Short mmCIF file of C-alpha atoms in Angstrom, two decimals:
data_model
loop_
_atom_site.label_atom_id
_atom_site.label_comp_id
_atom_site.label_asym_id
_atom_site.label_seq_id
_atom_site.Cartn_x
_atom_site.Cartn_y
_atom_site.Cartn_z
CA UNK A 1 74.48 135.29 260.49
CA UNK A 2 72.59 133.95 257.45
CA UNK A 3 71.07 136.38 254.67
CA UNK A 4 67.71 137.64 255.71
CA UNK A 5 64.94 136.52 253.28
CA UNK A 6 62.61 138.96 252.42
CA UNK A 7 60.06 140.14 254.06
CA UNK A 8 56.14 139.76 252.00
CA UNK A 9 53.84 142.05 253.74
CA UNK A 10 50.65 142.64 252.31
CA UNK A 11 48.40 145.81 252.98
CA UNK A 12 45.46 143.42 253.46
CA UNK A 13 45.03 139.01 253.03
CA UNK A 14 46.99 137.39 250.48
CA UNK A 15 44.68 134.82 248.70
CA UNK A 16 44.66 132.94 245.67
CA UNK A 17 42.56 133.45 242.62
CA UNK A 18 40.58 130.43 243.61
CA UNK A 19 40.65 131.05 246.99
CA UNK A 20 38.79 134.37 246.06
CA UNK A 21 36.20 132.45 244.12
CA UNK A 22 35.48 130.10 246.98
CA UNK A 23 34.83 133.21 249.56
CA UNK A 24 32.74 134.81 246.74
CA UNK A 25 30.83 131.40 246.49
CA UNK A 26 30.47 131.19 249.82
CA UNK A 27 29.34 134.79 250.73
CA UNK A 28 26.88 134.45 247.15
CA UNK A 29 24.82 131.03 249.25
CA UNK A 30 24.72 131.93 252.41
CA UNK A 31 23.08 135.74 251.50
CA UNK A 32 20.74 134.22 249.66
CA UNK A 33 19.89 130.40 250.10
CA UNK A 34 20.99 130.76 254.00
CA UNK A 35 19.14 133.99 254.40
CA UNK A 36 15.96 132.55 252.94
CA UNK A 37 16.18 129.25 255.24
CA UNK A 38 16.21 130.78 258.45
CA UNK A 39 13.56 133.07 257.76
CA UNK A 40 11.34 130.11 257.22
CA UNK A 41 12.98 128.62 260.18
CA UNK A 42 11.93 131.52 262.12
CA UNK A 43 8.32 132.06 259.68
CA UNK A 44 7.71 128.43 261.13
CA UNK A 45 8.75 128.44 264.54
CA UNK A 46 6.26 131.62 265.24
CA UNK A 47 3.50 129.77 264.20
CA UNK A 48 4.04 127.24 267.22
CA UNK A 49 2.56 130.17 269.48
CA UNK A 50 4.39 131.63 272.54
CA UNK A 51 7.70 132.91 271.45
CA UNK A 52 8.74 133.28 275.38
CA UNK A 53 9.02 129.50 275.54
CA UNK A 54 9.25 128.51 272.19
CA UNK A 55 13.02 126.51 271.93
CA UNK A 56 12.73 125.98 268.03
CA UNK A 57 12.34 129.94 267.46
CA UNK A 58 15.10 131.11 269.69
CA UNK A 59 17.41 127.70 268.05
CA UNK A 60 16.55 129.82 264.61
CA UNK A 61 17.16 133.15 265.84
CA UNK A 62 20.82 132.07 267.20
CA UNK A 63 21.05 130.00 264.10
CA UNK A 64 20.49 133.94 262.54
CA UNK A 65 22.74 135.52 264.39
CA UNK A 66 25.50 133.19 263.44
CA UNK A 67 24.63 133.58 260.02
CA UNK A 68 24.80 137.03 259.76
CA UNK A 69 28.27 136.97 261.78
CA UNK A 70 29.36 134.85 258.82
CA UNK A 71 28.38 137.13 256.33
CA UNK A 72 29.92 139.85 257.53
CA UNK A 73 33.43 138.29 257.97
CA UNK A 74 33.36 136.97 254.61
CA UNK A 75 32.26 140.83 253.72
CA UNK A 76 35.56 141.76 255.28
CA UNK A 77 37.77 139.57 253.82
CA UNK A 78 36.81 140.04 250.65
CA UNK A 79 37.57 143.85 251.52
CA UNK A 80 41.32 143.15 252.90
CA UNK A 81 41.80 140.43 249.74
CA UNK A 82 44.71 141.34 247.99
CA UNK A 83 44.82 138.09 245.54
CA UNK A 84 48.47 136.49 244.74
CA UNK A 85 49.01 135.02 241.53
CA UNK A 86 51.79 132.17 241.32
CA UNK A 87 54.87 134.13 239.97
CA UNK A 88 56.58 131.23 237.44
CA UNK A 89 59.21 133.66 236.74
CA UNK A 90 61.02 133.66 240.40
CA UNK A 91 63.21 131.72 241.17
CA UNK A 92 62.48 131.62 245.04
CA UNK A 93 59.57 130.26 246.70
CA UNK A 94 56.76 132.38 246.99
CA UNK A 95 53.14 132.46 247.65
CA UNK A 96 50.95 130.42 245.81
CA UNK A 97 53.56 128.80 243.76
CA UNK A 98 53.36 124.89 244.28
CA UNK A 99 57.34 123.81 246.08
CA UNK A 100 58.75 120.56 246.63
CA UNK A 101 60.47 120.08 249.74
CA UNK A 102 62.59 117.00 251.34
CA UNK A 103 63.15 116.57 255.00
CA UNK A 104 66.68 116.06 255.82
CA UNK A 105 66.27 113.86 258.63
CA UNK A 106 63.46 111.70 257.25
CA UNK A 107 64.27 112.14 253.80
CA UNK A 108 60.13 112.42 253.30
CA UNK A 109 59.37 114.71 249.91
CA UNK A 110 56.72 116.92 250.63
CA UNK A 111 54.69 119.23 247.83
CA UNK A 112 53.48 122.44 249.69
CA UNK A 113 51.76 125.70 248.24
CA UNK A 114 51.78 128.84 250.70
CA UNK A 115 48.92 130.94 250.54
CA UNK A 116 46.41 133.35 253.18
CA UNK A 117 45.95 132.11 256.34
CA UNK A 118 42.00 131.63 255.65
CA UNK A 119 43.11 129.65 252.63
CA UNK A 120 45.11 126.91 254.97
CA UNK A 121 44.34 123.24 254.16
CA UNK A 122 47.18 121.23 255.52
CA UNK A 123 45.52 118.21 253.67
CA UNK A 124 45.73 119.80 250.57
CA UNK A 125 48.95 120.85 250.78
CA UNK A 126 48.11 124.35 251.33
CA UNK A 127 49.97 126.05 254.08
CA UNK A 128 49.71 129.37 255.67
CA UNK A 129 51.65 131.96 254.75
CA UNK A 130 51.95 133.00 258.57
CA UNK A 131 53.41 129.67 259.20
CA UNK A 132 56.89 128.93 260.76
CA UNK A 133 57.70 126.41 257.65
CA UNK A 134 56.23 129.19 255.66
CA UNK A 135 58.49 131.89 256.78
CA UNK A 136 61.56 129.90 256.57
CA UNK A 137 60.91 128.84 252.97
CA UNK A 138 59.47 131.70 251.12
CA UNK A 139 62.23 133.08 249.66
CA UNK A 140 64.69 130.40 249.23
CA UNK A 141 66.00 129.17 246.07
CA UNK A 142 65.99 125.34 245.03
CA UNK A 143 68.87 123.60 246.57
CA UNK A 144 69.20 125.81 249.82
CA UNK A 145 68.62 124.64 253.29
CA UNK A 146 66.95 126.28 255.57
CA UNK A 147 66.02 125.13 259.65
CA UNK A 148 62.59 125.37 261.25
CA UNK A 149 62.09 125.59 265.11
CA UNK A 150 59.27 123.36 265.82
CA UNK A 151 58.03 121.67 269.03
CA UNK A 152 60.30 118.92 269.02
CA UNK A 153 63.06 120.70 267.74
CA UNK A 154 64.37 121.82 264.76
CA UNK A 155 63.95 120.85 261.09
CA UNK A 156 66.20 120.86 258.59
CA UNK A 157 64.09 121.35 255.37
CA UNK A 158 65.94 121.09 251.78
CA UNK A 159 64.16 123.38 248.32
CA UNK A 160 64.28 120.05 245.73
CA UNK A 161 62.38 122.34 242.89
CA UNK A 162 59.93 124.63 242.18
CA UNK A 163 56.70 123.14 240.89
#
């Protein structure tokens, strides 16, 4: 049986520094900006009369009620953030630190950084945390092998370096 690597549990969401940021951003617009656009919506869509029958008001009140939903999920997760900082001096993989990493079958390099699951941008080379690749990777050491069950079978996925 192969050495079990390490567990990282978190007593809320692991995000990065810049990951933070964008939430605060995000949270920062839509209380104000958003906010202050749908109340006009709705400001506007009274004036059209009968509120009963009036498609553009209730469109603005959902629109509202979305908003607000937002808001308060972006509340949370700022609550539950617990922010990871890229730790330079492990030599492992670990969360947020950029890895390179070579398929054994394909031979295809690939540069992944594993951060929160909110954070997730497969395009960008972010990858969640929560992730099968994720979880068979963080913790290994350049060099070492470790095998993925995926859909179509395993992977074989090789640490080149840490980044």
């Amino acid at each position: 049986m192969p050495d079990a690597k390490p567990e990282h549990d978190f007593d809320g969401e692991p995000i990065t520094s810049e990951g933070l940021d964008a939430v605060k951003a995000e949270l920062a617009q839509l209380e104000t900006t958003g906010r202050r656009e749908i109340a006009a919506r709705i400001l506007t869509a009274r004036g059209h009369g009968d509120l009963k029958e009036n498609a553009e008001y209730h469109a603005a009140k959902e629109d509202q009620a979305h908003l607000e939903t937002r808001i308060k999920r972006l509340k949370q997760r700022l609550l539950n953030a617990v922010v990871v900082e890229p730790n330079t001096e492990a030599e492992v993989v670990s969360l947020a630190r950029p890895v390179e990493v070579v398929d054994e079958a394909t031979g295809e390099a690939h540069q992944w950084t594993f951060v929160g699951a909110a954070e997730a941008d497969r395009a960008a080379g972010k990858l969640s945390a929560e992730s099968p690749v994720a979880k068979a990777l963080l913790g290994a050491a350049p060099g070492e092998v470790v095998e993925v069950k995926a859909p179509r079978g395993a992977r074989r996925l090789r640490v080149e370096r840490l980044l």
